mmCIF file of N, CA and C in Angstrom:
data_model
loop_
_atom_site.group_PDB
_atom_site.id
_atom_site.type_symbol
_atom_site.label_atom_id
_atom_site.label_comp_id
_atom_site.label_asym_id
_atom_site.label_seq_id
_atom_site.Cartn_x
_atom_site.Cartn_y
_atom_site.Cartn_z
ATOM 1 N N UNK A 161 0.821 -1.197 0.000
ATOM 2 C CA UNK A 161 0.000 0.000 0.000
ATOM 3 C C UNK A 161 0.868 1.265 0.000
ATOM 4 N N UNK A 162 1.913 1.289 0.803
ATOM 5 C CA UNK A 162 2.795 2.460 0.865
ATOM 6 C C UNK A 162 3.477 2.694 -0.481
ATOM 7 N N UNK A 163 3.897 1.619 -1.150
ATOM 8 C CA UNK A 163 4.556 1.807 -2.445
ATOM 9 C C UNK A 163 3.572 2.340 -3.487
ATOM 10 N N UNK A 164 2.291 1.953 -3.401
ATOM 11 C CA UNK A 164 1.278 2.511 -4.297
ATOM 12 C C UNK A 164 1.126 4.007 -4.059
ATOM 13 N N UNK A 165 1.050 4.398 -2.795
ATOM 14 C CA UNK A 165 0.936 5.827 -2.459
ATOM 15 C C UNK A 165 2.141 6.595 -2.958
ATOM 16 N N UNK A 166 3.323 6.030 -2.807
ATOM 17 C CA UNK A 166 4.538 6.689 -3.289
ATOM 18 C C UNK A 166 4.518 6.846 -4.801
ATOM 19 N N UNK A 167 4.050 5.806 -5.502
ATOM 20 C CA UNK A 167 3.989 5.863 -6.962
ATOM 21 C C UNK A 167 2.989 6.922 -7.412
ATOM 22 N N UNK A 168 1.852 6.981 -6.757
ATOM 23 C CA UNK A 168 0.833 7.971 -7.109
ATOM 24 C C UNK A 168 1.346 9.383 -6.829
ATOM 25 N N UNK A 169 1.891 9.601 -5.648
ATOM 26 C CA UNK A 169 2.417 10.921 -5.286
ATOM 27 C C UNK A 169 3.520 11.344 -6.255
ATOM 28 N N UNK A 170 4.372 10.413 -6.632
ATOM 29 C CA UNK A 170 5.447 10.720 -7.574
ATOM 30 C C UNK A 170 4.922 11.120 -8.940
ATOM 31 N N UNK A 171 3.926 10.400 -9.442
ATOM 32 C CA UNK A 171 3.353 10.707 -10.755
ATOM 33 C C UNK A 171 2.655 12.068 -10.737
ATOM 34 N N UNK A 172 1.874 12.335 -9.690
ATOM 35 C CA UNK A 172 1.199 13.629 -9.568
ATOM 36 C C UNK A 172 2.239 14.746 -9.478
ATOM 37 N N UNK A 173 3.268 14.530 -8.684
ATOM 38 C CA UNK A 173 4.329 15.528 -8.558
ATOM 39 C C UNK A 173 5.011 15.821 -9.881
ATOM 40 N N UNK A 174 5.266 14.767 -10.661
ATOM 41 C CA UNK A 174 5.866 14.961 -11.982
ATOM 42 C C UNK A 174 4.955 15.807 -12.867
ATOM 43 N N UNK A 175 3.653 15.519 -12.828
ATOM 44 C CA UNK A 175 2.692 16.277 -13.640
ATOM 45 C C UNK A 175 2.658 17.748 -13.236
ATOM 46 N N UNK A 176 2.657 18.005 -11.940
ATOM 47 C CA UNK A 176 2.645 19.393 -11.458
ATOM 48 C C UNK A 176 3.903 20.119 -11.930
ATOM 49 N N UNK A 177 5.055 19.499 -11.718
ATOM 50 C CA UNK A 177 6.329 20.129 -12.091
ATOM 51 C C UNK A 177 6.404 20.374 -13.600
ATOM 52 N N UNK A 178 6.001 19.376 -14.401
ATOM 53 C CA UNK A 178 6.052 19.533 -15.857
ATOM 54 C C UNK A 178 5.173 20.690 -16.327
ATOM 55 N N UNK A 179 3.973 20.793 -15.779
ATOM 56 C CA UNK A 179 3.072 21.884 -16.169
ATOM 57 C C UNK A 179 3.597 23.233 -15.678
ATOM 58 N N UNK A 180 4.163 23.263 -14.475
ATOM 59 C CA UNK A 180 4.735 24.513 -13.950
ATOM 60 C C UNK A 180 5.880 24.987 -14.852
ATOM 61 N N UNK A 181 6.731 24.056 -15.260
ATOM 62 C CA UNK A 181 7.860 24.415 -16.104
ATOM 63 C C UNK A 181 7.409 24.863 -17.487
ATOM 64 N N UNK A 182 6.349 24.256 -18.023
ATOM 65 C CA UNK A 182 5.809 24.690 -19.319
ATOM 66 C C UNK A 182 5.276 26.118 -19.244
ATOM 67 N N UNK A 183 4.713 26.483 -18.096
ATOM 68 C CA UNK A 183 4.204 27.841 -17.890
ATOM 69 C C UNK A 183 5.321 28.823 -17.541
ATOM 70 N N UNK A 184 6.517 28.293 -17.322
ATOM 71 C CA UNK A 184 7.683 29.099 -16.934
ATOM 72 C C UNK A 184 7.486 29.792 -15.591
ATOM 73 N N UNK A 185 6.742 29.131 -14.690
ATOM 74 C CA UNK A 185 6.547 29.659 -13.345
ATOM 75 C C UNK A 185 7.661 29.147 -12.433
ATOM 76 N N UNK A 186 8.328 30.022 -11.709
ATOM 77 C CA UNK A 186 9.190 29.536 -10.640
ATOM 78 C C UNK A 186 8.312 28.923 -9.542
ATOM 79 N N UNK A 187 8.888 28.107 -8.730
ATOM 80 C CA UNK A 187 8.153 27.416 -7.671
ATOM 81 C C UNK A 187 7.380 28.401 -6.797
ATOM 82 N N UNK A 188 8.012 29.486 -6.388
ATOM 83 C CA UNK A 188 7.336 30.432 -5.504
ATOM 84 C C UNK A 188 6.136 31.103 -6.166
ATOM 85 N N UNK A 189 6.201 31.307 -7.483
ATOM 86 C CA UNK A 189 5.083 31.928 -8.196
ATOM 87 C C UNK A 189 3.868 31.003 -8.228
ATOM 88 N N UNK A 190 4.089 29.721 -8.536
ATOM 89 C CA UNK A 190 2.967 28.787 -8.541
ATOM 90 C C UNK A 190 2.406 28.619 -7.139
ATOM 91 N N UNK A 191 3.265 28.548 -6.149
ATOM 92 C CA UNK A 191 2.791 28.433 -4.762
ATOM 93 C C UNK A 191 1.901 29.618 -4.403
ATOM 94 N N UNK A 192 2.313 30.795 -4.781
ATOM 95 C CA UNK A 192 1.506 31.996 -4.496
ATOM 96 C C UNK A 192 0.169 31.939 -5.218
ATOM 97 N N UNK A 193 0.196 31.597 -6.498
ATOM 98 C CA UNK A 193 -1.040 31.548 -7.290
ATOM 99 C C UNK A 193 -2.006 30.478 -6.779
ATOM 100 N N UNK A 194 -1.465 29.380 -6.255
ATOM 101 C CA UNK A 194 -2.304 28.280 -5.768
ATOM 102 C C UNK A 194 -2.599 28.395 -4.279
ATOM 103 N N UNK A 195 -2.120 29.462 -3.648
ATOM 104 C CA UNK A 195 -2.329 29.695 -2.218
ATOM 105 C C UNK A 195 -1.789 28.548 -1.367
ATOM 106 N N UNK A 196 -0.559 28.143 -1.693
ATOM 107 C CA UNK A 196 0.134 27.076 -0.967
ATOM 108 C C UNK A 196 1.457 27.609 -0.426
ATOM 109 N N UNK A 197 1.931 26.982 0.628
ATOM 110 C CA UNK A 197 3.282 27.282 1.094
ATOM 111 C C UNK A 197 4.267 26.713 0.068
ATOM 112 N N UNK A 198 5.332 27.449 -0.184
ATOM 113 C CA UNK A 198 6.330 27.010 -1.164
ATOM 114 C C UNK A 198 6.879 25.628 -0.814
ATOM 115 N N UNK A 199 7.146 25.386 0.467
ATOM 116 C CA UNK A 199 7.687 24.091 0.884
ATOM 117 C C UNK A 199 6.683 22.962 0.619
ATOM 118 N N UNK A 200 5.399 23.248 0.778
ATOM 119 C CA UNK A 200 4.370 22.250 0.499
ATOM 120 C C UNK A 200 4.380 21.889 -0.977
ATOM 121 N N UNK A 201 4.418 22.881 -1.859
ATOM 122 C CA UNK A 201 4.485 22.620 -3.286
ATOM 123 C C UNK A 201 5.753 21.845 -3.635
ATOM 124 N N UNK A 202 6.857 22.216 -3.033
ATOM 125 C CA UNK A 202 8.131 21.514 -3.246
ATOM 126 C C UNK A 202 7.964 20.027 -2.916
ATOM 127 N N UNK A 203 7.299 19.735 -1.807
ATOM 128 C CA UNK A 203 7.079 18.337 -1.402
ATOM 129 C C UNK A 203 6.140 17.621 -2.358
ATOM 130 N N UNK A 204 5.109 18.301 -2.862
ATOM 131 C CA UNK A 204 4.229 17.691 -3.864
ATOM 132 C C UNK A 204 5.030 17.304 -5.101
ATOM 133 N N UNK A 205 5.834 18.236 -5.593
ATOM 134 C CA UNK A 205 6.591 17.995 -6.822
ATOM 135 C C UNK A 205 7.599 16.859 -6.670
ATOM 136 N N UNK A 206 8.092 16.654 -5.494
ATOM 137 C CA UNK A 206 9.059 15.576 -5.272
ATOM 138 C C UNK A 206 8.392 14.262 -4.880
ATOM 139 N N UNK A 207 7.084 14.270 -4.752
ATOM 140 C CA UNK A 207 6.351 13.055 -4.449
ATOM 141 C C UNK A 207 6.477 12.593 -3.017
ATOM 142 N N UNK A 208 6.882 13.494 -2.132
ATOM 143 C CA UNK A 208 7.015 13.115 -0.716
ATOM 144 C C UNK A 208 5.771 13.459 0.087
ATOM 145 N N UNK A 209 4.817 14.135 -0.566
ATOM 146 C CA UNK A 209 3.567 14.503 0.092
ATOM 147 C C UNK A 209 2.454 14.436 -0.943
ATOM 148 N N UNK A 210 1.333 13.840 -0.560
ATOM 149 C CA UNK A 210 0.191 13.684 -1.463
ATOM 150 C C UNK A 210 -0.709 14.909 -1.355
ATOM 151 N N UNK A 211 -0.990 15.582 -2.484
ATOM 152 C CA UNK A 211 -1.894 16.731 -2.420
ATOM 153 C C UNK A 211 -3.336 16.286 -2.173
ATOM 154 N N UNK A 212 -4.090 17.126 -1.488
ATOM 155 C CA UNK A 212 -5.514 16.868 -1.307
ATOM 156 C C UNK A 212 -6.244 17.232 -2.595
ATOM 157 N N UNK A 213 -7.494 16.850 -2.678
ATOM 158 C CA UNK A 213 -8.303 17.222 -3.838
ATOM 159 C C UNK A 213 -8.384 18.747 -3.940
ATOM 160 N N UNK A 214 -8.563 19.420 -2.829
ATOM 161 C CA UNK A 214 -8.623 20.884 -2.845
ATOM 162 C C UNK A 214 -7.306 21.480 -3.350
ATOM 163 N N UNK A 215 -6.176 20.911 -2.929
ATOM 164 C CA UNK A 215 -4.877 21.377 -3.438
ATOM 165 C C UNK A 215 -4.807 21.205 -4.949
ATOM 166 N N UNK A 216 -5.280 20.059 -5.454
ATOM 167 C CA UNK A 216 -5.253 19.804 -6.894
ATOM 168 C C UNK A 216 -6.122 20.806 -7.643
ATOM 169 N N UNK A 217 -7.265 21.159 -7.075
ATOM 170 C CA UNK A 217 -8.147 22.150 -7.706
ATOM 171 C C UNK A 217 -7.449 23.506 -7.772
ATOM 172 N N UNK A 218 -6.831 23.923 -6.679
ATOM 173 C CA UNK A 218 -6.113 25.210 -6.664
ATOM 174 C C UNK A 218 -4.939 25.205 -7.648
ATOM 175 N N UNK A 219 -4.201 24.102 -7.669
ATOM 176 C CA UNK A 219 -3.063 24.003 -8.588
ATOM 177 C C UNK A 219 -3.536 24.018 -10.041
ATOM 178 N N UNK A 220 -4.601 23.281 -10.329
ATOM 179 C CA UNK A 220 -5.128 23.251 -11.695
ATOM 180 C C UNK A 220 -5.578 24.639 -12.133
ATOM 181 N N UNK A 221 -6.247 25.368 -11.249
ATOM 182 C CA UNK A 221 -6.654 26.737 -11.578
ATOM 183 C C UNK A 221 -5.435 27.594 -11.906
ATOM 184 N N UNK A 222 -4.424 27.491 -11.092
ATOM 185 C CA UNK A 222 -3.211 28.293 -11.294
ATOM 186 C C UNK A 222 -2.472 27.886 -12.569
ATOM 187 N N UNK A 223 -2.550 26.607 -12.920
ATOM 188 C CA UNK A 223 -1.855 26.093 -14.105
ATOM 189 C C UNK A 223 -2.736 26.111 -15.353
ATOM 190 N N UNK A 224 -3.978 26.582 -15.191
ATOM 191 C CA UNK A 224 -4.924 26.673 -16.302
ATOM 192 C C UNK A 224 -5.138 25.322 -16.979
ATOM 193 N N UNK A 225 -5.443 24.320 -16.146
ATOM 194 C CA UNK A 225 -5.747 22.986 -16.643
ATOM 195 C C UNK A 225 -6.862 22.400 -15.782
ATOM 196 N N UNK A 226 -7.285 21.208 -16.092
ATOM 197 C CA UNK A 226 -8.297 20.525 -15.291
ATOM 198 C C UNK A 226 -7.601 19.761 -14.168
ATOM 199 N N UNK A 227 -8.234 19.625 -13.015
ATOM 200 C CA UNK A 227 -7.617 18.844 -11.937
ATOM 201 C C UNK A 227 -7.238 17.435 -12.385
ATOM 202 N N UNK A 228 -8.066 16.840 -13.230
ATOM 203 C CA UNK A 228 -7.770 15.500 -13.722
ATOM 204 C C UNK A 228 -6.491 15.419 -14.534
ATOM 205 N N UNK A 229 -6.100 16.543 -15.165
ATOM 206 C CA UNK A 229 -4.855 16.553 -15.928
ATOM 207 C C UNK A 229 -3.651 16.285 -15.028
ATOM 208 N N UNK A 230 -3.771 16.665 -13.773
ATOM 209 C CA UNK A 230 -2.667 16.453 -12.827
ATOM 210 C C UNK A 230 -2.596 15.000 -12.366
ATOM 211 N N UNK A 231 -3.604 14.209 -12.744
ATOM 212 C CA UNK A 231 -3.626 12.780 -12.404
ATOM 213 C C UNK A 231 -3.214 11.895 -13.576
ATOM 214 N N UNK A 232 -2.859 12.511 -14.706
ATOM 215 C CA UNK A 232 -2.451 11.728 -15.871
ATOM 216 C C UNK A 232 -1.344 10.740 -15.506
ATOM 217 N N UNK A 233 -1.518 9.501 -15.944
ATOM 218 C CA UNK A 233 -0.494 8.489 -15.736
ATOM 219 C C UNK A 233 -0.510 7.817 -14.387
ATOM 220 N N UNK A 234 -1.479 8.141 -13.536
ATOM 221 C CA UNK A 234 -1.513 7.541 -12.199
ATOM 222 C C UNK A 234 -1.692 6.036 -12.290
ATOM 223 N N UNK A 235 -2.585 5.547 -13.165
ATOM 224 C CA UNK A 235 -2.761 4.100 -13.270
ATOM 225 C C UNK A 235 -1.502 3.446 -13.816
ATOM 226 N N UNK A 236 -0.791 4.133 -14.702
ATOM 227 C CA UNK A 236 0.459 3.611 -15.230
ATOM 228 C C UNK A 236 1.511 3.524 -14.128
ATOM 229 N N UNK A 237 1.501 4.498 -13.220
ATOM 230 C CA UNK A 237 2.450 4.490 -12.107
ATOM 231 C C UNK A 237 2.217 3.285 -11.206
ATOM 232 N N UNK A 238 0.991 2.766 -11.218
ATOM 233 C CA UNK A 238 0.662 1.601 -10.407
ATOM 234 C C UNK A 238 0.891 0.298 -11.161
ATOM 235 N N UNK A 239 1.389 0.387 -12.380
ATOM 236 C CA UNK A 239 1.660 -0.816 -13.154
ATOM 237 C C UNK A 239 0.466 -1.309 -13.926
ATOM 238 N N UNK A 240 -0.563 -0.496 -14.082
ATOM 239 C CA UNK A 240 -1.749 -0.867 -14.835
ATOM 240 C C UNK A 240 -1.679 -0.250 -16.215
ATOM 241 N N UNK A 241 -2.354 -0.872 -17.154
ATOM 242 C CA UNK A 241 -2.461 -0.321 -18.496
ATOM 243 C C UNK A 241 -3.448 0.831 -18.464
ATOM 244 N N UNK A 242 -3.132 1.951 -19.106
ATOM 245 C CA UNK A 242 -4.099 3.036 -19.169
ATOM 246 C C UNK A 242 -5.326 2.610 -19.944
ATOM 247 N N UNK A 243 -6.494 3.079 -19.521
ATOM 248 C CA UNK A 243 -7.736 2.736 -20.199
ATOM 249 C C UNK A 243 -8.075 3.802 -21.217
ATOM 250 N N UNK A 244 -8.761 3.401 -22.264
ATOM 251 C CA UNK A 244 -9.165 4.384 -23.275
ATOM 252 C C UNK A 244 -10.395 5.115 -22.786
ATOM 253 N N UNK A 245 -10.643 6.272 -23.328
ATOM 254 C CA UNK A 245 -11.775 7.076 -22.915
ATOM 255 C C UNK A 245 -13.095 6.620 -23.496
ATOM 256 N N UNK A 246 -13.118 5.525 -24.254
ATOM 257 C CA UNK A 246 -14.360 5.082 -24.895
ATOM 258 C C UNK A 246 -15.239 4.299 -23.982
#
């Protein structure tokens, strides 16, 4: 169970960091826009802390994406095949 949580947190963190870098936001700027402590965002991006649903909503708003976009690849991180949207 712990390794699943680590895999999920890591995948979400990668998604957050990749989107932040595409927007060219420094860490402190995204933290401010999402109303998070910079250290908290740092921990999310490194996969050492799991964001809450509310955190994901705030981050998605700041990154101009859907909260679900920050979950891309989570099933793959667990070793499952991604499902099609059909």
